Amino acid sequence: MDIHQILLQIKNDYDRAITTARFNGNTYANGNKAKEALIRSQKIINLIHEIVKNDFVDCGVPPRMIFPPVGNSNPEIKIKGFLKSKNQDVTIISNNAQVALSDTDSPDNEKILSVNIRSQLSSLAKNIDTLYERTFAEALNLHLSYPRQCLGEVYLIPTHEYDDKAMLRNQVIYKSVSKIESYIKMFQAINNRRDTDKDGYKYERVCLLIVDFRQENPKLYETIEELKTDGLVPQNSTVTLENLTANNFANDLLSVYRSRFGQNSLS
């Protein structure tokens, strides 16, 4: 499935859990509880994991280098950073990186290409500072230990949040438009790290998926002009989605990786 089909499946799964208060054969007290069960199951986020993994394969990365393997959610690679260890959502381990499939502080961790993937479809506005600080800190945690490591981040946000209170009544209702312009500024500030001697808080490439789930077929925004046309950012906004969309996300990360570790490092 392509990314648009994945977004439609996410919407259908999310809406179904809310309106039926059921998930995976179980009935819950309300739609919010069923939605929480859906999120805990990792079903939604794993759909995006597979898109990312397949993009790397399409860019020529041998499937044997990708963890978890395509179509699987395990094993994840745990990397020991400066402050803590954390499982990485998608990792690519090249032939010249001798890394165990467990928590390790091996110097070869620097040769791992790592991507973390998140989504926040409700409670975004009230949690964005905490979520952003966590995103910021996780890049710094790894770059302090492995300055040349290539890190990617994929973040799915809605143009309009799902209303948590409506979920208690098993209803799908959307709030007013999210602070899209502010979110773009925030993620651009941690994007496109190129200098391995500084900016450890940045990612080599961030992908911000901005989606309107109100539509029958969710709309993925790929340009500022589209956002302006639909009134989601001010007409005089100077923010840009350049190098922040899904377009060329995998290719951009691989380009940075090969510039650091050699053109044949991932073949």
PDB file of C-alpha atoms in Angstrom:
ATOM      1  CA  MET A   1       0.000   0.000   0.000  1.00  0.00           C
ATOM      2  CA  ASP A   2       1.132   3.566  -0.641  1.00  0.00           C
ATOM      3  CA  ILE A   3       1.048   6.305   1.974  1.00  0.00           C
ATOM      4  CA  HIS A   4      -2.424   7.520   0.979  1.00  0.00           C
ATOM      5  CA  GLN A   5      -3.879   4.042   1.410  1.00  0.00           C
ATOM      6  CA  ILE A   6      -2.154   3.779   4.789  1.00  0.00           C
ATOM      7  CA  LEU A   7      -3.642   7.087   5.932  1.00  0.00           C
ATOM      8  CA  LEU A   8      -7.106   5.897   4.892  1.00  0.00           C
ATOM      9  CA  GLN A   9      -6.652   2.685   6.861  1.00  0.00           C
ATOM     10  CA  ILE A  10      -5.511   4.678   9.896  1.00  0.00           C
ATOM     11  CA  LYS A  11      -8.623   6.856   9.663  1.00  0.00           C
ATOM     12  CA  ASN A  12     -10.927   3.858   9.249  1.00  0.00           C
ATOM     13  CA  ASP A  13      -9.375   1.981  12.186  1.00  0.00           C
ATOM     14  CA  TYR A  14      -9.418   5.054  14.419  1.00  0.00           C
ATOM     15  CA  ASP A  15     -12.997   6.033  13.543  1.00  0.00           C
ATOM     16  CA  ARG A  16     -14.276   2.469  13.902  1.00  0.00           C
ATOM     17  CA  ALA A  17     -12.772   2.097  17.377  1.00  0.00           C
ATOM     18  CA  ILE A  18     -14.313   5.385  18.490  1.00  0.00           C
ATOM     19  CA  THR A  19     -17.806   4.867  17.085  1.00  0.00           C
ATOM     20  CA  THR A  20     -18.209   1.214  18.069  1.00  0.00           C
ATOM     21  CA  ALA A  21     -16.201   1.282  21.336  1.00  0.00           C
ATOM     22  CA  ARG A  22     -14.713  -1.980  20.121  1.00  0.00           C
ATOM     23  CA  PHE A  23     -11.266  -3.087  19.096  1.00  0.00           C
ATOM     24  CA  ASN A  24      -9.813  -6.491  18.305  1.00  0.00           C
ATOM     25  CA  GLY A  25     -12.969  -8.301  19.386  1.00  0.00           C
ATOM     26  CA  ASN A  26     -13.173  -6.540  22.741  1.00  0.00           C
ATOM     27  CA  THR A  27     -15.816  -4.048  23.898  1.00  0.00           C
ATOM     28  CA  TYR A  28     -14.795  -1.013  25.948  1.00  0.00           C
ATOM     29  CA  ALA A  29     -16.598   1.469  28.160  1.00  0.00           C
ATOM     30  CA  ASN A  30     -16.522   4.125  25.448  1.00  0.00           C
ATOM     31  CA  GLY A  31     -14.852   5.118  22.206  1.00  0.00           C
ATOM     32  CA  ASN A  32     -11.974   6.799  23.978  1.00  0.00           C
ATOM     33  CA  LYS A  33     -11.048   3.584  25.781  1.00  0.00           C
ATOM     34  CA  ALA A  34     -11.265   1.613  22.537  1.00  0.00           C
ATOM     35  CA  LYS A  35      -9.075   4.227  20.810  1.00  0.00           C
ATOM     36  CA  GLU A  36      -6.495   3.893  23.600  1.00  0.00           C
ATOM     37  CA  ALA A  37      -6.472   0.109  23.131  1.00  0.00           C
ATOM     38  CA  LEU A  38      -5.931   0.591  19.396  1.00  0.00           C
ATOM     39  CA  ILE A  39      -2.979   2.903  20.029  1.00  0.00           C
ATOM     40  CA  ARG A  40      -1.443   0.574  22.634  1.00  0.00           C
ATOM     41  CA  SER A  41      -1.625  -2.276  20.137  1.00  0.00           C
ATOM     42  CA  GLN A  42       0.815  -0.375  17.881  1.00  0.00           C
ATOM     43  CA  LYS A  43      -1.341  -1.305  14.884  1.00  0.00           C
ATOM     44  CA  ILE A  44      -1.551   2.255  13.568  1.00  0.00           C
ATOM     45  CA  ILE A  45       2.065   3.229  14.040  1.00  0.00           C
ATOM     46  CA  ASN A  46       3.280  -0.081  12.595  1.00  0.00           C
ATOM     47  CA  LEU A  47       1.551   0.811   9.333  1.00  0.00           C
ATOM     48  CA  ILE A  48       3.843   3.832   9.058  1.00  0.00           C
ATOM     49  CA  HIS A  49       6.851   1.700  10.038  1.00  0.00           C
ATOM     50  CA  GLU A  50       6.195  -0.489   7.018  1.00  0.00           C
ATOM     51  CA  ILE A  51       5.954   2.514   4.682  1.00  0.00           C
ATOM     52  CA  VAL A  52       9.366   3.708   5.904  1.00  0.00           C
ATOM     53  CA  LYS A  53      10.966   0.275   5.591  1.00  0.00           C
ATOM     54  CA  ASN A  54       9.624  -0.233   2.088  1.00  0.00           C
ATOM     55  CA  ASP A  55      10.844   3.214   1.052  1.00  0.00           C
ATOM     56  CA  PHE A  56      14.362   2.176   2.064  1.00  0.00           C
ATOM     57  CA  VAL A  57      14.048  -1.042   0.086  1.00  0.00           C
ATOM     58  CA  ASP A  58      12.847   0.941  -2.935  1.00  0.00           C
ATOM     59  CA  CYS A  59      15.964   3.091  -2.566  1.00  0.00           C
ATOM     60  CA  GLY A  60      18.188   0.018  -2.829  1.00  0.00           C
ATOM     61  CA  VAL A  61      18.782  -0.966   0.801  1.00  0.00           C
ATOM     62  CA  PRO A  62      19.011  -4.775   1.081  1.00  0.00           C
ATOM     63  CA  PRO A  63      16.084  -6.037   3.217  1.00  0.00           C
ATOM     64  CA  ARG A  64      18.513  -8.107   5.340  1.00  0.00           C
ATOM     65  CA  MET A  65      19.937  -4.821   6.722  1.00  0.00           C
ATOM     66  CA  ILE A  66      16.574  -3.543   7.986  1.00  0.00           C
ATOM     67  CA  PHE A  67      15.324  -4.167  11.548  1.00  0.00           C
ATOM     68  CA  PRO A  68      12.692  -5.117  12.352  1.00  0.00           C
ATOM     69  CA  PRO A  69      12.467  -6.966   9.049  1.00  0.00           C
ATOM     70  CA  VAL A  70       9.867  -5.844   6.532  1.00  0.00           C
ATOM     71  CA  GLY A  71       6.459  -7.139   7.648  1.00  0.00           C
ATOM     72  CA  ASN A  72       7.571  -7.702  11.253  1.00  0.00           C
ATOM     73  CA  SER A  73       7.552  -5.636  14.441  1.00  0.00           C
ATOM     74  CA  ASN A  74      10.458  -7.461  16.101  1.00  0.00           C
ATOM     75  CA  PRO A  75      13.316  -7.445  16.811  1.00  0.00           C
ATOM     76  CA  GLU A  76      13.886  -3.757  17.415  1.00  0.00           C
ATOM     77  CA  ILE A  77      17.445  -2.593  17.958  1.00  0.00           C
ATOM     78  CA  LYS A  78      18.143  -1.039  21.364  1.00  0.00           C
ATOM     79  CA  ILE A  79      20.886   1.579  21.281  1.00  0.00           C
ATOM     80  CA  LYS A  80      22.626   2.854  24.380  1.00  0.00           C
ATOM     81  CA  GLY A  81      22.966   6.621  24.181  1.00  0.00           C
ATOM     82  CA  PHE A  82      24.525   9.238  26.445  1.00  0.00           C
ATOM     83  CA  LEU A  83      21.722   9.246  29.022  1.00  0.00           C
ATOM     84  CA  LYS A  84      19.587   6.195  28.297  1.00  0.00           C
ATOM     85  CA  SER A  85      18.979   3.186  26.090  1.00  0.00           C
ATOM     86  CA  LYS A  86      16.002   3.074  23.740  1.00  0.00           C
ATOM     87  CA  ASN A  87      14.559   0.731  21.134  1.00  0.00           C
ATOM     88  CA  GLN A  88      14.658   2.289  17.687  1.00  0.00           C
ATOM     89  CA  ASP A  89      11.590   1.939  15.477  1.00  0.00           C
ATOM     90  CA  VAL A  90      13.464   1.284  12.222  1.00  0.00           C
ATOM     91  CA  THR A  91      17.190   0.702  11.902  1.00  0.00           C
ATOM     92  CA  ILE A  92      19.536  -0.105   9.070  1.00  0.00           C
ATOM     93  CA  ILE A  93      22.697  -1.982   9.977  1.00  0.00           C
ATOM     94  CA  SER A  94      25.335  -2.086   7.269  1.00  0.00           C
ATOM     95  CA  ASN A  95      27.732  -4.969   6.678  1.00  0.00           C
ATOM     96  CA  ASN A  96      30.603  -3.067   8.278  1.00  0.00           C
ATOM     97  CA  ALA A  97      28.774  -2.410  11.555  1.00  0.00           C
ATOM     98  CA  GLN A  98      29.284  -5.218  14.047  1.00  0.00           C
ATOM     99  CA  VAL A  99      26.279  -4.581  16.276  1.00  0.00           C
ATOM    100  CA  ALA A 100      24.537  -7.044  18.582  1.00  0.00           C
ATOM    101  CA  LEU A 101      20.731  -7.189  18.521  1.00  0.00           C
ATOM    102  CA  SER A 102      20.601  -5.952  22.097  1.00  0.00           C
ATOM    103  CA  ASP A 103      21.470  -3.008  24.320  1.00  0.00           C
ATOM    104  CA  THR A 104      25.054  -2.070  23.560  1.00  0.00           C
ATOM    105  CA  ASP A 105      27.357   0.940  23.541  1.00  0.00           C
ATOM    106  CA  SER A 106      29.439  -0.407  20.670  1.00  0.00           C
ATOM    107  CA  PRO A 107      31.358   2.236  18.707  1.00  0.00           C
ATOM    108  CA  ASP A 108      29.746   0.716  15.624  1.00  0.00           C
ATOM    109  CA  ASN A 109      26.405   2.161  16.756  1.00  0.00           C
ATOM    110  CA  GLU A 110      27.580   5.259  14.937  1.00  0.00           C
ATOM    111  CA  LYS A 111      27.176   3.320  11.690  1.00  0.00           C
ATOM    112  CA  ILE A 112      23.520   2.514  12.390  1.00  0.00           C
ATOM    113  CA  LEU A 113      20.942   4.543  10.476  1.00  0.00           C
ATOM    114  CA  SER A 114      17.984   4.979  12.788  1.00  0.00           C
ATOM    115  CA  VAL A 115      14.449   6.302  12.311  1.00  0.00           C
ATOM    116  CA  ASN A 116      11.864   6.889  15.019  1.00  0.00           C
ATOM    117  CA  ILE A 117       8.184   7.217  14.146  1.00  0.00           C
ATOM    118  CA  ARG A 118       5.390   8.903  16.092  1.00  0.00           C
ATOM    119  CA  SER A 119       1.798  10.024  15.685  1.00  0.00           C
ATOM    120  CA  GLN A 120      -0.495  12.236  17.737  1.00  0.00           C
ATOM    121  CA  LEU A 121      -4.073  12.510  16.476  1.00  0.00           C
ATOM    122  CA  SER A 122      -5.660  13.890  19.638  1.00  0.00           C
ATOM    123  CA  SER A 123      -4.498  15.927  22.634  1.00  0.00           C
ATOM    124  CA  LEU A 124      -1.843  17.439  20.393  1.00  0.00           C
ATOM    125  CA  ALA A 125      -2.110  21.072  21.479  1.00  0.00           C
ATOM    126  CA  LYS A 126      -1.905  20.375  25.201  1.00  0.00           C
ATOM    127  CA  ASN A 127       0.964  17.893  24.839  1.00  0.00           C
ATOM    128  CA  ILE A 128       3.057  19.400  22.037  1.00  0.00           C
ATOM    129  CA  ASP A 129       5.703  20.967  24.305  1.00  0.00           C
ATOM    130  CA  THR A 130       6.351  17.652  26.072  1.00  0.00           C
ATOM    131  CA  LEU A 131       6.304  15.727  22.796  1.00  0.00           C
ATOM    132  CA  TYR A 132       8.687  18.181  21.154  1.00  0.00           C
ATOM    133  CA  GLU A 133      11.088  18.166  24.095  1.00  0.00           C
ATOM    134  CA  ARG A 134      11.166  14.366  23.965  1.00  0.00           C
ATOM    135  CA  THR A 135      11.878  14.434  20.230  1.00  0.00           C
ATOM    136  CA  PHE A 136      14.617  17.015  20.738  1.00  0.00           C
ATOM    137  CA  ALA A 137      16.187  15.049  23.618  1.00  0.00           C
ATOM    138  CA  GLU A 138      16.256  11.699  21.823  1.00  0.00           C
ATOM    139  CA  ALA A 139      18.388  13.034  18.984  1.00  0.00           C
ATOM    140  CA  LEU A 140      20.737  14.677  21.481  1.00  0.00           C
ATOM    141  CA  ASN A 141      20.958  11.480  23.549  1.00  0.00           C
ATOM    142  CA  LEU A 142      22.346   9.541  20.567  1.00  0.00           C
ATOM    143  CA  HIS A 143      24.407  12.280  18.912  1.00  0.00           C
ATOM    144  CA  LEU A 144      26.289  12.994  22.138  1.00  0.00           C
ATOM    145  CA  SER A 145      27.554   9.409  22.046  1.00  0.00           C
ATOM    146  CA  TYR A 146      27.717   8.944  18.270  1.00  0.00           C
ATOM    147  CA  PRO A 147      28.211  12.320  16.534  1.00  0.00           C
ATOM    148  CA  ARG A 148      28.186  10.872  13.011  1.00  0.00           C
ATOM    149  CA  GLN A 149      25.092   8.735  13.451  1.00  0.00           C
ATOM    150  CA  CYS A 150      22.337   9.436  10.899  1.00  0.00           C
ATOM    151  CA  LEU A 151      18.957   9.896  12.549  1.00  0.00           C
ATOM    152  CA  GLY A 152      15.509  10.309  11.032  1.00  0.00           C
ATOM    153  CA  GLU A 153      12.200  11.253  12.573  1.00  0.00           C
ATOM    154  CA  VAL A 154       8.704  10.744  11.131  1.00  0.00           C
ATOM    155  CA  TYR A 155       5.858  12.582  12.887  1.00  0.00           C
ATOM    156  CA  LEU A 156       2.182  12.320  11.934  1.00  0.00           C
ATOM    157  CA  ILE A 157      -0.056  15.193  13.056  1.00  0.00           C
ATOM    158  CA  PRO A 158      -3.628  16.155  12.105  1.00  0.00           C
ATOM    159  CA  THR A 159      -4.743  19.488  10.725  1.00  0.00           C
ATOM    160  CA  HIS A 160      -7.687  19.155  13.126  1.00  0.00           C
ATOM    161  CA  GLU A 161      -7.410  17.078  16.284  1.00  0.00           C
ATOM    162  CA  TYR A 162      -9.918  14.414  17.204  1.00  0.00           C
ATOM    163  CA  ASP A 163     -12.021  15.635  20.147  1.00  0.00           C
ATOM    164  CA  ASP A 164     -11.320  13.451  23.193  1.00  0.00           C
ATOM    165  CA  LYS A 165     -14.532  14.482  24.955  1.00  0.00           C
ATOM    166  CA  ALA A 166     -16.628  13.434  21.950  1.00  0.00           C
ATOM    167  CA  MET A 167     -14.926  10.034  22.021  1.00  0.00           C
ATOM    168  CA  LEU A 168     -16.515   9.451  25.441  1.00  0.00           C
ATOM    169  CA  ARG A 169     -19.855   9.574  23.611  1.00  0.00           C
ATOM    170  CA  ASN A 170     -18.548   7.327  20.798  1.00  0.00           C
ATOM    171  CA  GLN A 171     -18.565  10.270  18.393  1.00  0.00           C
ATOM    172  CA  VAL A 172     -15.980  11.392  15.843  1.00  0.00           C
ATOM    173  CA  ILE A 173     -15.794  15.177  16.110  1.00  0.00           C
ATOM    174  CA  TYR A 174     -12.858  17.407  15.209  1.00  0.00           C
ATOM    175  CA  LYS A 175     -11.557  20.476  16.987  1.00  0.00           C
ATOM    176  CA  SER A 176     -10.625  23.748  15.290  1.00  0.00           C
ATOM    177  CA  VAL A 177      -7.499  23.883  13.161  1.00  0.00           C
ATOM    178  CA  SER A 178      -4.239  22.973  14.913  1.00  0.00           C
ATOM    179  CA  LYS A 179      -1.344  25.414  15.142  1.00  0.00           C
ATOM    180  CA  ILE A 180       0.134  24.088  11.925  1.00  0.00           C
ATOM    181  CA  GLU A 181       2.465  27.022  11.282  1.00  0.00           C
ATOM    182  CA  SER A 182       3.990  26.723  14.763  1.00  0.00           C
ATOM    183  CA  TYR A 183       4.496  22.973  14.391  1.00  0.00           C
ATOM    184  CA  ILE A 184       6.265  23.428  11.065  1.00  0.00           C
ATOM    185  CA  LYS A 185       8.619  25.997  12.618  1.00  0.00           C
ATOM    186  CA  MET A 186       9.361  23.662  15.509  1.00  0.00           C
ATOM    187  CA  PHE A 187      10.235  20.702  13.333  1.00  0.00           C
ATOM    188  CA  GLN A 188      12.253  22.739  10.840  1.00  0.00           C
ATOM    189  CA  ALA A 189      14.386  23.871  13.783  1.00  0.00           C
ATOM    190  CA  ILE A 190      15.527  20.283  14.380  1.00  0.00           C
ATOM    191  CA  ASN A 191      15.825  19.274  10.724  1.00  0.00           C
ATOM    192  CA  ASN A 192      18.703  18.866   8.244  1.00  0.00           C
ATOM    193  CA  ARG A 193      21.693  18.268  10.516  1.00  0.00           C
ATOM    194  CA  ARG A 194      24.837  18.165   8.404  1.00  0.00           C
ATOM    195  CA  ASP A 195      27.697  19.244  10.690  1.00  0.00           C
ATOM    196  CA  THR A 196      28.712  16.318  12.891  1.00  0.00           C
ATOM    197  CA  ASP A 197      30.593  18.617  15.256  1.00  0.00           C
ATOM    198  CA  LYS A 198      27.508  20.481  16.466  1.00  0.00           C
ATOM    199  CA  ASP A 199      23.699  20.607  16.517  1.00  0.00           C
ATOM    200  CA  GLY A 200      23.370  17.252  18.250  1.00  0.00           C
ATOM    201  CA  TYR A 201      19.702  18.008  18.976  1.00  0.00           C
ATOM    202  CA  LYS A 202      18.889  17.950  15.258  1.00  0.00           C
ATOM    203  CA  TYR A 203      17.954  15.039  13.026  1.00  0.00           C
ATOM    204  CA  GLU A 204      19.602  14.422   9.698  1.00  0.00           C
ATOM    205  CA  ARG A 205      16.081  14.417   8.241  1.00  0.00           C
ATOM    206  CA  VAL A 206      12.619  14.972   9.695  1.00  0.00           C
ATOM    207  CA  CYS A 207       9.409  13.995   7.911  1.00  0.00           C
ATOM    208  CA  LEU A 208       6.324  15.855   9.143  1.00  0.00           C
ATOM    209  CA  LEU A 209       3.129  14.220   7.883  1.00  0.00           C
ATOM    210  CA  ILE A 210       0.353  16.828   8.079  1.00  0.00           C
ATOM    211  CA  VAL A 211      -2.995  15.177   7.384  1.00  0.00           C
ATOM    212  CA  ASP A 212      -6.623  16.290   7.272  1.00  0.00           C
ATOM    213  CA  PHE A 213      -8.533  13.263   8.576  1.00  0.00           C
ATOM    214  CA  ARG A 214     -11.905  15.030   8.263  1.00  0.00           C
ATOM    215  CA  GLN A 215     -12.064  14.154   4.590  1.00  0.00           C
ATOM    216  CA  GLU A 216     -13.395  10.840   3.326  1.00  0.00           C
ATOM    217  CA  ASN A 217      -9.955  10.224   1.845  1.00  0.00           C
ATOM    218  CA  PRO A 218      -7.448  11.846   4.222  1.00  0.00           C
ATOM    219  CA  LYS A 219      -5.494  14.657   2.578  1.00  0.00           C
ATOM    220  CA  LEU A 220      -1.724  14.702   3.013  1.00  0.00           C
ATOM    221  CA  TYR A 221      -0.245  18.190   2.638  1.00  0.00           C
ATOM    222  CA  GLU A 222       3.040  18.436   0.802  1.00  0.00           C
ATOM    223  CA  THR A 223       3.442  22.184   0.167  1.00  0.00           C
ATOM    224  CA  ILE A 224       2.856  25.420   2.026  1.00  0.00           C
ATOM    225  CA  GLU A 225       0.781  26.609  -0.909  1.00  0.00           C
ATOM    226  CA  GLU A 226      -1.720  23.779  -0.317  1.00  0.00           C
ATOM    227  CA  LEU A 227      -1.952  24.714   3.368  1.00  0.00           C
ATOM    228  CA  LYS A 228      -2.493  28.379   2.491  1.00  0.00           C
ATOM    229  CA  THR A 229      -5.163  27.537  -0.081  1.00  0.00           C
ATOM    230  CA  ASP A 230      -7.103  25.566   2.542  1.00  0.00           C
ATOM    231  CA  GLY A 231      -6.700  28.302   5.166  1.00  0.00           C
ATOM    232  CA  LEU A 232      -4.553  26.199   7.483  1.00  0.00           C
ATOM    233  CA  VAL A 233      -1.653  28.664   7.664  1.00  0.00           C
ATOM    234  CA  PRO A 234      -1.735  32.448   7.159  1.00  0.00           C
ATOM    235  CA  GLN A 235      -1.402  33.738   3.598  1.00  0.00           C
ATOM    236  CA  ASN A 236       1.667  35.762   4.628  1.00  0.00           C
ATOM    237  CA  SER A 237       3.385  32.815   6.328  1.00  0.00           C
ATOM    238  CA  THR A 238       7.082  32.437   5.548  1.00  0.00           C
ATOM    239  CA  VAL A 239       7.427  28.856   6.794  1.00  0.00           C
ATOM    240  CA  THR A 240       8.327  26.121   4.338  1.00  0.00           C
ATOM    241  CA  LEU A 241       7.829  22.381   4.019  1.00  0.00           C
ATOM    242  CA  GLU A 242      10.964  22.052   1.928  1.00  0.00           C
ATOM    243  CA  ASN A 243      12.881  18.946   3.023  1.00  0.00           C
ATOM    244  CA  LEU A 244      10.194  18.244   5.609  1.00  0.00           C
ATOM    245  CA  THR A 245       7.740  16.067   3.646  1.00  0.00           C
ATOM    246  CA  ALA A 246       7.725  12.363   2.811  1.00  0.00           C
ATOM    247  CA  ASN A 247       9.167  13.131  -0.622  1.00  0.00           C
ATOM    248  CA  ASN A 248      12.748  11.811  -0.782  1.00  0.00           C
ATOM    249  CA  PHE A 249      12.820  11.172   2.980  1.00  0.00           C
ATOM    250  CA  ALA A 250      14.618   7.816   2.687  1.00  0.00           C
ATOM    251  CA  ASN A 251      16.840   9.023  -0.148  1.00  0.00           C
ATOM    252  CA  ASP A 252      17.923  12.110   1.786  1.00  0.00           C
ATOM    253  CA  LEU A 253      18.899  10.036   4.827  1.00  0.00           C
ATOM    254  CA  LEU A 254      20.794   7.545   2.694  1.00  0.00           C
ATOM    255  CA  SER A 255      22.623  10.363   0.921  1.00  0.00           C
ATOM    256  CA  VAL A 256      23.859  11.768   4.219  1.00  0.00           C
ATOM    257  CA  TYR A 257      24.798   8.292   5.439  1.00  0.00           C
ATOM    258  CA  ARG A 258      26.831   7.496   2.330  1.00  0.00           C
ATOM    259  CA  SER A 259      28.603  10.839   2.463  1.00  0.00           C
ATOM    260  CA  ARG A 260      29.812   9.911   5.959  1.00  0.00           C
ATOM    261  CA  PHE A 261      30.480   6.205   5.618  1.00  0.00           C
ATOM    262  CA  GLY A 262      31.095   5.581   1.929  1.00  0.00           C
ATOM    263  CA  GLN A 263      29.037   5.154  -1.226  1.00  0.00           C
ATOM    264  CA  ASN A 264      29.059   1.340  -0.942  1.00  0.00           C
ATOM    265  CA  SER A 265      28.268   1.221   2.779  1.00  0.00           C
ATOM    266  CA  LEU A 266      24.636   0.136   2.294  1.00  0.00           C
ATOM    267  CA  SER A 267      24.791  -2.323  -0.579  1.00  0.00           C
TER     268      SER A 267
END
